[in-house]
């Protein structure tokens, strides 16, 4: 078994060397990581850059209530670029409040949205586990809560995504089961709900969008011309009475400022799919990402680039382990994209072994070609929530990780902040050291070779006699006399490497 794994690893190495001219552009280096613990399980959602250059970490902390039911409170922190806390705010009301998205306002404050079962001014109907209205709240630049609002009907209504429009209004996208209260009309058992509010949280426009069954809006983005994009999932191919799909399909629509749907596209998959994040590029193309079920392979990470009319230009699927989940995509200054997500099992192209859910980042160039992919994890669950481009080549990522800050016998989920910096291949600074006087060694004598490098995590030696090694400091003996060229390849990340040779051929006598 070990010999088989070693052979597969060598095959992977040679594959990476074969595509090096295309892929070996930059590699990621983890330069900082910090953890943030509240009393309960902490579930991050969003990461923002504040106007003064700090970082906003937003999510929820989950604790059992008096009845023993898990209940969430909104938790928002501000930290500096080294991860030091500047302030934090936890919102505790009579019930459960869950933050889903957050945005910086023109006055440097924060507008956040989610779901609440505390601020409900009407009677909710149905299973108590599905009670809730859309939550909207505002904090000032120091984290002080200025106001809280809720909107909805008598069934479950919740918000998932938020974007600021061109007239300082905000579009909130989510889902509704209601047909009363603040929701007028409806199409299926649940519909996409597009709610537009002003900077005081007062409604300007409310519109359900749906088909014949369940639809959910999961992501939204503002277009250059002021239109909105809404991504999500749908069981139906259009408005009732069109047919119902047995599995939810990824769905994307474009909507004008007045709420008119310009076009709507569905992307069916045999086992179901969803599109959870979307953005528009500076040239007007649309990038949308999510995950889709592939029979026999599990759930794979999936992203597309479309033109302004919703027609596919690029379609990419990245097979990994059994379950891949996309949580966020962000445009990079060079026209590329960085994606964040998590995987239940490790992908075939990564030789490291971890466990549970693992946090991953994936970086592509403007043409959609892979630049690098990096996974972070341990024996328990780690999940990515968001990724932020702080400046070209410097990224901050936010996720969750199991730790035990309170007691050694108790493991909690905590916010996990990482800073990742991109470097070109020559930053690896690979070199070879060998214990040989004047580059001469006797045959059948073990000789120590040592890899020298600034950055690197894997190694491939070619000793010139048909033998290789993947150790950083292998012990090697030659059977035959002669002149040999010794080469070393140092790998940094999954797609970047630097190859060097001894300045002179090694003489074996």
Coordinates of C-alpha atoms in Angstrom, one line a residue:
X1 CA 0.0 0.0 0.0
X2 CA 2.8 2.5 0.9
X3 CA 4.5 1.7 -2.4
X4 CA 1.3 2.3 -4.3
X5 CA 0.7 5.7 -2.6
X6 CA 4.3 6.7 -3.3
X7 CA 3.9 5.8 -7.0
X8 CA 0.7 7.9 -7.2
X9 CA 2.5 10.8 -5.5
X10 CA 5.3 10.7 -8.1
X11 CA 2.7 10.6 -10.9
X12 CA 1.1 13.7 -9.4
X13 CA 4.5 15.4 -9.2
X14 CA 5.3 14.7 -12.8
X15 CA 1.8 16.0 -13.8
X16 CA 2.5 19.3 -12.0
X17 CA 5.9 19.6 -13.7
X18 CA 4.3 19.0 -17.1
X19 CA 1.8 21.9 -16.6
X20 CA 4.3 24.1 -14.8
X21 CA 4.6 26.7 -17.7
X22 CA 0.8 27.4 -17.3
X23 CA 0.2 27.0 -13.6
X24 CA 3.5 27.9 -11.9
X25 CA 2.8 31.7 -11.5
X26 CA 2.3 32.3 -7.8
X27 CA 1.9 30.3 -4.6
X28 CA 0.2 31.1 -1.3
X29 CA 1.9 31.5 2.0
X30 CA 0.1 31.6 5.3
X31 CA 1.5 34.6 7.1
X32 CA -0.9 35.0 10.0
X33 CA -3.7 33.2 11.8
X34 CA -5.8 34.2 14.8
X35 CA -8.7 32.7 16.7
X36 CA -11.7 34.4 18.4
X37 CA -13.7 32.6 21.0
X38 CA -17.1 33.5 22.5
X39 CA -18.9 31.4 25.1
X40 CA -20.7 29.0 22.6
X41 CA -20.2 27.6 19.2
X42 CA -19.1 30.5 16.9
X43 CA -20.2 30.5 13.3
X44 CA -18.7 33.1 11.0
X45 CA -20.5 34.5 8.0
X46 CA -18.8 37.5 6.5
X47 CA -15.4 39.4 6.4
X48 CA -15.2 43.1 5.4
X49 CA -12.6 45.8 5.1
X50 CA -13.6 48.8 7.1
X51 CA -13.0 52.3 5.7
X52 CA -10.1 52.9 8.1
X53 CA -8.3 49.7 6.9
X54 CA -9.4 47.4 9.7
X55 CA -11.3 44.1 9.4
X56 CA -14.9 43.4 10.3
X57 CA -15.6 39.8 11.3
X58 CA -19.3 39.0 11.4
X59 CA -21.3 35.9 12.3
X60 CA -23.1 34.3 15.2
X61 CA -22.5 32.6 18.5
X62 CA -24.7 29.7 19.4
X63 CA -25.7 28.6 22.9
X64 CA -28.5 26.5 24.3
X65 CA -31.5 28.6 25.6
X66 CA -33.5 27.9 28.8
X67 CA -35.3 25.1 27.0
X68 CA -32.1 23.5 25.8
X69 CA -32.6 24.5 22.2
X70 CA -29.6 25.8 20.3
X71 CA -30.1 29.5 19.8
X72 CA -28.0 32.0 17.9
X73 CA -27.0 35.6 18.8
X74 CA -25.4 38.0 16.3
X75 CA -21.7 38.6 17.0
X76 CA -19.6 41.2 15.2
X77 CA -15.9 42.1 15.9
X78 CA -13.5 44.7 14.5
X79 CA -9.8 43.8 14.5
X80 CA -6.7 45.5 13.0
X81 CA -4.6 43.9 10.3
X82 CA -2.6 41.9 12.8
X83 CA -5.8 40.5 14.3
X84 CA -5.9 42.5 17.5
X85 CA -9.4 43.2 18.7
X86 CA -10.6 46.8 18.6
X87 CA -14.2 46.2 19.6
X88 CA -16.9 43.5 19.6
X89 CA -20.7 43.5 19.8
X90 CA -23.1 40.7 20.7
X91 CA -26.8 41.2 20.2
X92 CA -28.9 39.3 22.8
X93 CA -32.6 39.6 22.6
X94 CA -35.5 37.4 23.9
X95 CA -35.1 34.7 21.1
X96 CA -32.7 33.8 18.3
X97 CA -31.1 36.2 15.9
X98 CA -28.8 35.0 13.1
X99 CA -26.7 37.2 10.9
X100 CA -26.3 36.2 7.2
X101 CA -24.7 39.2 5.5
X102 CA -23.3 42.6 6.4
X103 CA -22.2 45.8 4.4
X104 CA -20.4 49.0 5.2
X105 CA -22.6 52.1 5.0
X106 CA -21.6 55.6 3.7
X107 CA -21.2 56.8 7.3
X108 CA -18.7 54.0 8.0
X109 CA -21.3 52.1 10.0
X110 CA -22.6 48.6 9.3
X111 CA -25.9 47.4 8.0
X112 CA -26.6 43.7 8.6
X113 CA -29.4 41.3 7.7
X114 CA -30.5 37.7 8.7
X115 CA -33.4 36.1 10.5
X116 CA -35.0 36.8 13.9
X117 CA -37.8 35.2 16.0
X118 CA -37.6 37.9 18.7
X119 CA -38.8 40.9 16.7
X120 CA -42.0 39.5 15.3
X121 CA -45.0 41.9 15.5
X122 CA -47.5 39.3 14.3
X123 CA -48.5 35.7 15.1
X124 CA -46.4 33.1 13.3
X125 CA -48.1 30.0 12.0
X126 CA -46.8 26.4 11.7
X127 CA -43.9 24.6 13.4
X128 CA -42.1 26.8 15.9
X129 CA -38.8 25.6 14.5
X130 CA -39.7 27.5 11.3
X131 CA -40.8 30.7 12.8
X132 CA -38.9 33.9 11.9
X133 CA -38.9 37.2 10.0
X134 CA -36.1 39.0 8.1
X135 CA -33.8 40.9 10.5
X136 CA -32.3 44.2 9.5
X137 CA -30.0 46.1 11.8
X138 CA -27.6 49.1 11.9
X139 CA -24.4 49.6 13.9
X140 CA -22.3 52.8 14.0
X141 CA -18.5 52.7 13.3
X142 CA -17.8 51.7 16.9
X143 CA -20.2 48.8 17.0
X144 CA -23.1 50.4 18.9
X145 CA -26.5 49.2 17.7
X146 CA -28.5 52.1 16.4
X147 CA -31.7 50.3 15.3
X148 CA -33.2 46.9 14.6
X149 CA -36.1 46.1 12.3
X150 CA -38.0 43.0 11.1
X151 CA -40.1 42.3 8.1
X152 CA -42.2 39.3 7.0
X153 CA -45.5 37.5 7.2
X154 CA -47.0 34.7 9.3
X155 CA -44.6 32.0 8.1
X156 CA -40.8 31.7 7.8
X157 CA -39.1 34.6 6.1
X158 CA -35.3 35.0 6.1
X159 CA -32.6 37.0 4.4
X160 CA -29.3 35.5 2.9
X161 CA -27.6 38.3 1.0
X162 CA -27.3 42.1 0.9
X163 CA -25.9 44.6 -1.7
X164 CA -25.9 48.4 -1.8
X165 CA -27.6 49.9 -4.9
X166 CA -26.7 53.0 -6.9
X167 CA -29.0 55.3 -5.0
X168 CA -27.8 54.3 -1.5
X169 CA -30.6 51.9 -1.1
X170 CA -30.0 48.2 -0.2
X171 CA -31.3 45.1 -1.9
X172 CA -31.9 42.2 0.5
X173 CA -32.4 38.8 -1.0
X174 CA -33.7 35.7 0.7
X175 CA -36.7 33.4 0.9
X176 CA -40.3 33.6 2.1
X177 CA -43.0 31.1 2.9
X178 CA -45.6 33.8 3.6
X179 CA -48.4 35.3 1.6
X180 CA -49.4 38.1 4.0
X181 CA -47.9 40.9 6.1
X182 CA -45.0 42.5 4.2
X183 CA -45.2 40.0 1.4
X184 CA -47.8 40.6 -1.3
X185 CA -48.5 37.6 -3.7
X186 CA -46.5 34.5 -4.2
X187 CA -46.1 31.6 -6.5
X188 CA -45.0 28.3 -4.8
X189 CA -44.5 26.9 -1.3
X190 CA -41.5 29.2 -1.0
X191 CA -40.3 32.1 -3.2
X192 CA -37.3 34.3 -3.6
X193 CA -38.0 37.5 -1.7
X194 CA -36.3 40.7 -3.0
X195 CA -36.7 43.5 -0.5
X196 CA -35.3 47.0 -1.1
X197 CA -34.8 49.3 1.9
X198 CA -33.3 52.7 2.5
X199 CA -30.4 53.5 4.8
X200 CA -32.8 53.7 7.8
X201 CA -34.2 50.2 7.0
X202 CA -37.5 51.4 5.7
X203 CA -39.0 49.4 2.8
X204 CA -39.0 50.9 -0.7
X205 CA -39.9 47.9 -2.7
X206 CA -41.0 44.3 -1.9
X207 CA -41.3 41.6 -4.5
X208 CA -41.6 37.8 -4.4
X209 CA -40.1 35.9 -7.3
X210 CA -41.0 32.3 -7.9
X211 CA -42.1 29.3 -9.9
X212 CA -44.3 26.4 -9.1
X213 CA -42.5 25.1 -6.1
X214 CA -39.5 26.1 -3.9
X215 CA -37.1 28.9 -4.8
X216 CA -34.4 30.5 -2.6
X217 CA -32.2 33.6 -3.3
X218 CA -28.8 32.9 -1.8
X219 CA -26.5 35.6 -3.4
X220 CA -26.8 39.0 -5.0
X221 CA -24.5 41.5 -6.7
X222 CA -24.9 45.0 -8.3
X223 CA -24.3 45.4 -12.0
X224 CA -22.5 48.3 -13.7
X225 CA -25.7 49.6 -15.2
X226 CA -27.6 49.5 -11.8
X227 CA -29.3 46.1 -12.4
X228 CA -29.1 43.4 -9.8
X229 CA -28.1 39.7 -10.1
X230 CA -29.7 37.1 -7.8
X231 CA -28.3 33.6 -7.6
X232 CA -29.8 30.7 -5.7
X233 CA -31.7 27.4 -6.3
X234 CA -35.0 26.4 -7.6
X235 CA -37.2 23.3 -8.0
X236 CA -39.1 24.8 -10.8
X237 CA -38.2 26.0 -14.3
X238 CA -40.4 29.1 -14.2
X239 CA -43.6 30.4 -13.0
X240 CA -46.5 28.1 -12.2
X241 CA -47.8 25.9 -13.8
X242 CA -44.4 24.9 -15.3
X243 CA -43.1 21.5 -14.2
X244 CA -41.3 20.8 -10.9
X245 CA -37.8 19.4 -10.8
X246 CA -37.2 16.5 -8.4
X247 CA -33.9 18.1 -7.4
X248 CA -33.1 21.8 -6.9
X249 CA -31.3 23.4 -9.8
X250 CA -28.9 26.3 -9.7
X251 CA -30.7 29.5 -10.7
X252 CA -29.5 33.0 -11.8
X253 CA -31.6 36.0 -12.7
X254 CA -31.1 39.6 -13.7
X255 CA -33.4 42.3 -12.3
X256 CA -33.8 46.0 -13.0
X257 CA -33.9 48.7 -10.3
X258 CA -37.7 48.7 -10.6
X259 CA -37.9 44.9 -10.0
X260 CA -38.5 43.7 -13.5
X261 CA -36.9 40.4 -14.3
X262 CA -34.8 40.8 -17.4
X263 CA -33.9 37.2 -17.8
X264 CA -33.7 34.0 -15.7
X265 CA -31.6 31.0 -16.3
X266 CA -31.7 27.5 -14.8
X267 CA -28.8 25.1 -14.7
X268 CA -30.1 21.6 -14.1
X269 CA -28.0 18.8 -12.7
X270 CA -28.9 15.1 -12.4
X271 CA -28.4 15.2 -8.6
X272 CA -29.2 18.8 -7.9
X273 CA -27.2 22.0 -7.7
X274 CA -27.2 25.5 -6.2
X275 CA -25.5 28.8 -7.0
X276 CA -24.6 30.6 -3.8
X277 CA -22.4 33.5 -4.9
X278 CA -22.3 35.9 -7.8
X279 CA -20.5 39.0 -9.1
X280 CA -20.1 41.1 -12.2
X281 CA -16.6 41.7 -13.7
X282 CA -15.5 45.1 -14.9
X283 CA -16.1 44.1 -18.6
X284 CA -19.7 43.2 -17.8
X285 CA -19.3 39.4 -17.6
X286 CA -20.9 37.5 -14.8
X287 CA -19.2 35.0 -12.5
X288 CA -21.4 32.7 -10.4
X289 CA -20.4 29.8 -8.2
X290 CA -21.8 27.0 -6.1
X291 CA -21.8 23.2 -6.0
X292 CA -23.5 20.5 -7.9
X293 CA -24.1 16.7 -7.5
X294 CA -22.3 14.5 -9.9
X295 CA -23.4 10.9 -9.9
X296 CA -20.7 8.6 -8.5
X297 CA -18.5 11.5 -7.5
X298 CA -20.5 13.3 -4.8
X299 CA -20.9 17.1 -4.6
X300 CA -18.4 19.1 -6.5
X301 CA -17.4 22.8 -6.5
X302 CA -18.7 24.5 -9.7
X303 CA -18.4 27.9 -11.2
X304 CA -19.3 29.6 -14.5
X305 CA -18.7 32.8 -16.4
X306 CA -21.7 34.1 -18.4
X307 CA -22.2 37.0 -20.7
X308 CA -24.6 39.9 -19.8
X309 CA -27.5 38.0 -21.3
X310 CA -27.0 34.9 -19.1
X311 CA -25.4 32.6 -21.7
X312 CA -22.5 30.5 -20.5
X313 CA -19.0 31.4 -21.7
X314 CA -17.0 29.1 -19.3
X315 CA -18.1 26.2 -17.2
X316 CA -15.7 24.6 -14.6
X317 CA -16.2 21.7 -12.2
X318 CA -13.5 20.8 -9.7
X319 CA -13.9 17.3 -8.4
X320 CA -12.6 16.8 -4.9
X321 CA -13.6 14.5 -2.2
X322 CA -17.2 13.4 -1.3
X323 CA -18.6 16.8 -0.5
X324 CA -17.5 20.2 -1.7
X325 CA -19.2 23.4 -0.7
X326 CA -18.7 26.9 -2.1
X327 CA -19.2 29.8 0.3
X328 CA -17.8 32.9 -1.3
X329 CA -16.2 34.3 -4.5
X330 CA -14.3 37.6 -4.8
X331 CA -12.8 39.4 -7.8
X332 CA -9.1 40.0 -7.8
X333 CA -7.4 43.2 -9.2
X334 CA -5.8 41.3 -12.1
X335 CA -9.2 40.1 -13.3
X336 CA -9.0 36.7 -11.7
X337 CA -11.1 35.2 -8.9
X338 CA -10.5 33.8 -5.5
X339 CA -13.1 31.2 -4.2
X340 CA -13.6 30.0 -0.6
X341 CA -15.3 26.8 0.5
X342 CA -14.8 23.5 2.4
X343 CA -14.5 19.9 1.6
X344 CA -15.5 16.8 3.5
X345 CA -12.6 14.7 2.1
X346 CA -9.3 15.8 0.5
X347 CA -9.0 16.1 -3.3
X348 CA -7.0 13.7 -5.4
X349 CA -4.4 16.4 -6.3
X350 CA -3.3 17.1 -2.7
X351 CA -0.9 14.8 -0.9
X352 CA -1.6 16.1 2.6
X353 CA -3.9 14.1 4.8
X354 CA -6.4 15.8 7.1
X355 CA -9.8 14.9 8.6
X356 CA -13.4 16.1 8.8
X357 CA -14.3 19.2 6.8
X358 CA -11.3 21.1 5.5
X359 CA -11.2 24.8 4.6
X360 CA -9.9 25.6 1.1
X361 CA -9.1 28.6 -1.1
X362 CA -8.8 28.4 -4.9
X363 CA -7.3 31.2 -7.1
X364 CA -7.8 31.6 -10.8
X365 CA -6.6 34.1 -13.4
X366 CA -8.8 36.2 -15.7
X367 CA -9.1 33.3 -18.2
X368 CA -10.3 30.9 -15.5
X369 CA -7.0 29.0 -15.3
X370 CA -6.0 27.7 -11.9
X371 CA -3.2 29.6 -10.3
X372 CA -3.2 27.8 -6.9
X373 CA -5.4 25.9 -4.5
X374 CA -4.6 25.6 -0.8
X375 CA -6.3 23.6 1.9
X376 CA -6.2 24.3 5.7
X377 CA -7.3 21.9 8.3
X378 CA -6.7 19.5 11.1
X379 CA -8.3 16.3 12.4
X380 CA -11.7 18.0 13.1
X381 CA -13.9 20.3 11.1
X382 CA -12.7 23.6 9.5
X383 CA -14.9 25.5 7.2
X384 CA -14.3 28.7 5.1
X385 CA -16.9 31.4 5.3
X386 CA -15.5 34.4 3.3
X387 CA -12.4 35.7 1.6
X388 CA -11.3 39.3 1.1
X389 CA -8.7 40.8 -1.2
X390 CA -7.0 43.4 1.0
X391 CA -4.5 44.5 -1.7
X392 CA -3.0 42.8 -4.7
X393 CA -1.4 39.5 -3.6
X394 CA -2.6 39.8 0.0
X395 CA -5.8 38.1 1.2
X396 CA -7.7 37.6 4.4
X397 CA -9.9 34.6 4.9
X398 CA -12.5 33.9 7.6
X399 CA -13.7 30.5 8.7
X400 CA -14.5 28.3 11.7
X401 CA -12.2 25.9 13.5
X402 CA -12.6 23.6 16.4
X403 CA -10.6 24.6 19.5
X404 CA -10.8 24.2 23.2
X405 CA -10.1 27.6 24.8
X406 CA -12.5 27.1 27.7
X407 CA -11.8 23.6 28.9
X408 CA -9.5 20.8 27.6
X409 CA -12.5 18.4 27.6
X410 CA -14.7 20.7 25.5
X411 CA -14.2 21.6 21.8
X412 CA -15.9 24.7 20.5
X413 CA -16.2 26.2 17.0
X414 CA -14.4 29.5 16.9
X415 CA -13.8 32.2 14.4
X416 CA -10.5 31.6 12.5
X417 CA -8.8 34.5 10.6
X418 CA -6.0 33.8 8.2
X419 CA -3.8 36.1 6.1
X420 CA -2.4 34.6 2.9
X421 CA 0.2 36.3 0.8
X422 CA 1.0 35.4 -2.9
X423 CA 4.6 35.0 -4.0
X424 CA 6.2 34.3 -7.5
X425 CA 8.1 31.0 -8.0
X426 CA 11.6 32.6 -7.6
X427 CA 10.6 33.4 -4.0
X428 CA 11.0 29.7 -3.2
X429 CA 14.8 30.3 -3.4
X430 CA 15.7 26.6 -3.9
X431 CA 19.2 25.4 -3.7
X432 CA 21.2 22.1 -3.1
X433 CA 23.8 21.3 -0.5
X434 CA 25.8 18.1 -0.7
X435 CA 28.6 16.9 1.6
X436 CA 31.1 16.4 -1.2
X437 CA 34.6 17.8 -1.4
X438 CA 35.2 19.4 -4.8
X439 CA 31.9 17.8 -6.0
X440 CA 33.5 14.3 -5.8
X441 CA 32.2 11.3 -3.8
X442 CA 33.1 7.6 -3.7
X443 CA 30.7 5.1 -5.1
X444 CA 28.6 2.9 -2.7
X445 CA 29.1 5.4 0.0
X446 CA 26.0 7.0 1.6
X447 CA 26.1 10.8 1.0
X448 CA 23.7 13.3 2.5
X449 CA 21.9 15.7 0.2
X450 CA 20.0 18.7 1.6
X451 CA 17.3 20.9 0.1
X452 CA 17.8 24.6 0.7
X453 CA 14.7 26.8 0.4
X454 CA 12.8 29.8 1.8
X455 CA 9.3 28.5 1.0
X456 CA 8.4 24.9 0.2
X457 CA 6.4 21.9 1.4
X458 CA 7.3 19.0 -1.0
X459 CA 10.4 17.9 -2.8
X460 CA 11.5 15.8 -5.8
X461 CA 15.1 14.8 -6.3
X462 CA 16.5 13.4 -9.5
X463 CA 20.0 12.0 -8.9
X464 CA 20.8 11.4 -12.6
X465 CA 21.0 7.6 -12.3
X466 CA 17.3 6.9 -12.6
X467 CA 16.6 7.1 -8.9
X468 CA 14.5 9.8 -7.1
X469 CA 13.6 10.8 -3.6
X470 CA 10.9 13.0 -2.0
X471 CA 12.7 13.6 1.3
X472 CA 14.1 17.1 2.1
X473 CA 17.4 15.5 3.2
X474 CA 17.9 12.1 1.5
X475 CA 20.8 9.8 2.0
X476 CA 22.0 8.6 -1.4
X477 CA 24.7 6.1 -2.6
X478 CA 25.7 5.5 -6.2
X479 CA 26.5 2.0 -7.5
X480 CA 28.5 3.0 -10.6
X481 CA 31.3 5.5 -11.2
X482 CA 30.6 8.4 -13.6
X483 CA 29.4 12.0 -13.9
X484 CA 25.8 12.7 -12.7
X485 CA 23.5 15.8 -13.0
X486 CA 21.6 16.2 -9.7
X487 CA 18.3 18.2 -9.9
X488 CA 15.9 19.2 -7.2
X489 CA 12.4 20.5 -7.6
X490 CA 10.9 22.3 -4.6
X491 CA 7.1 22.7 -4.6
X492 CA 5.2 25.5 -2.8
X493 CA 1.5 25.0 -2.7
X494 CA -0.2 22.8 -5.2
X495 CA 0.7 24.4 -8.5
X496 CA 4.1 26.2 -8.1
X497 CA 7.6 24.9 -8.1
X498 CA 11.2 25.9 -8.7
X499 CA 13.8 23.4 -10.2
X500 CA 17.6 23.8 -9.6
X501 CA 20.7 21.8 -10.4
X502 CA 24.1 21.4 -8.9
X503 CA 26.4 24.0 -10.4
X504 CA 28.7 21.2 -11.6
X505 CA 28.0 17.6 -12.4
X506 CA 28.6 15.3 -9.4
X507 CA 31.7 13.0 -10.0
X508 CA 31.4 9.5 -8.5
X509 CA 34.7 7.6 -8.4

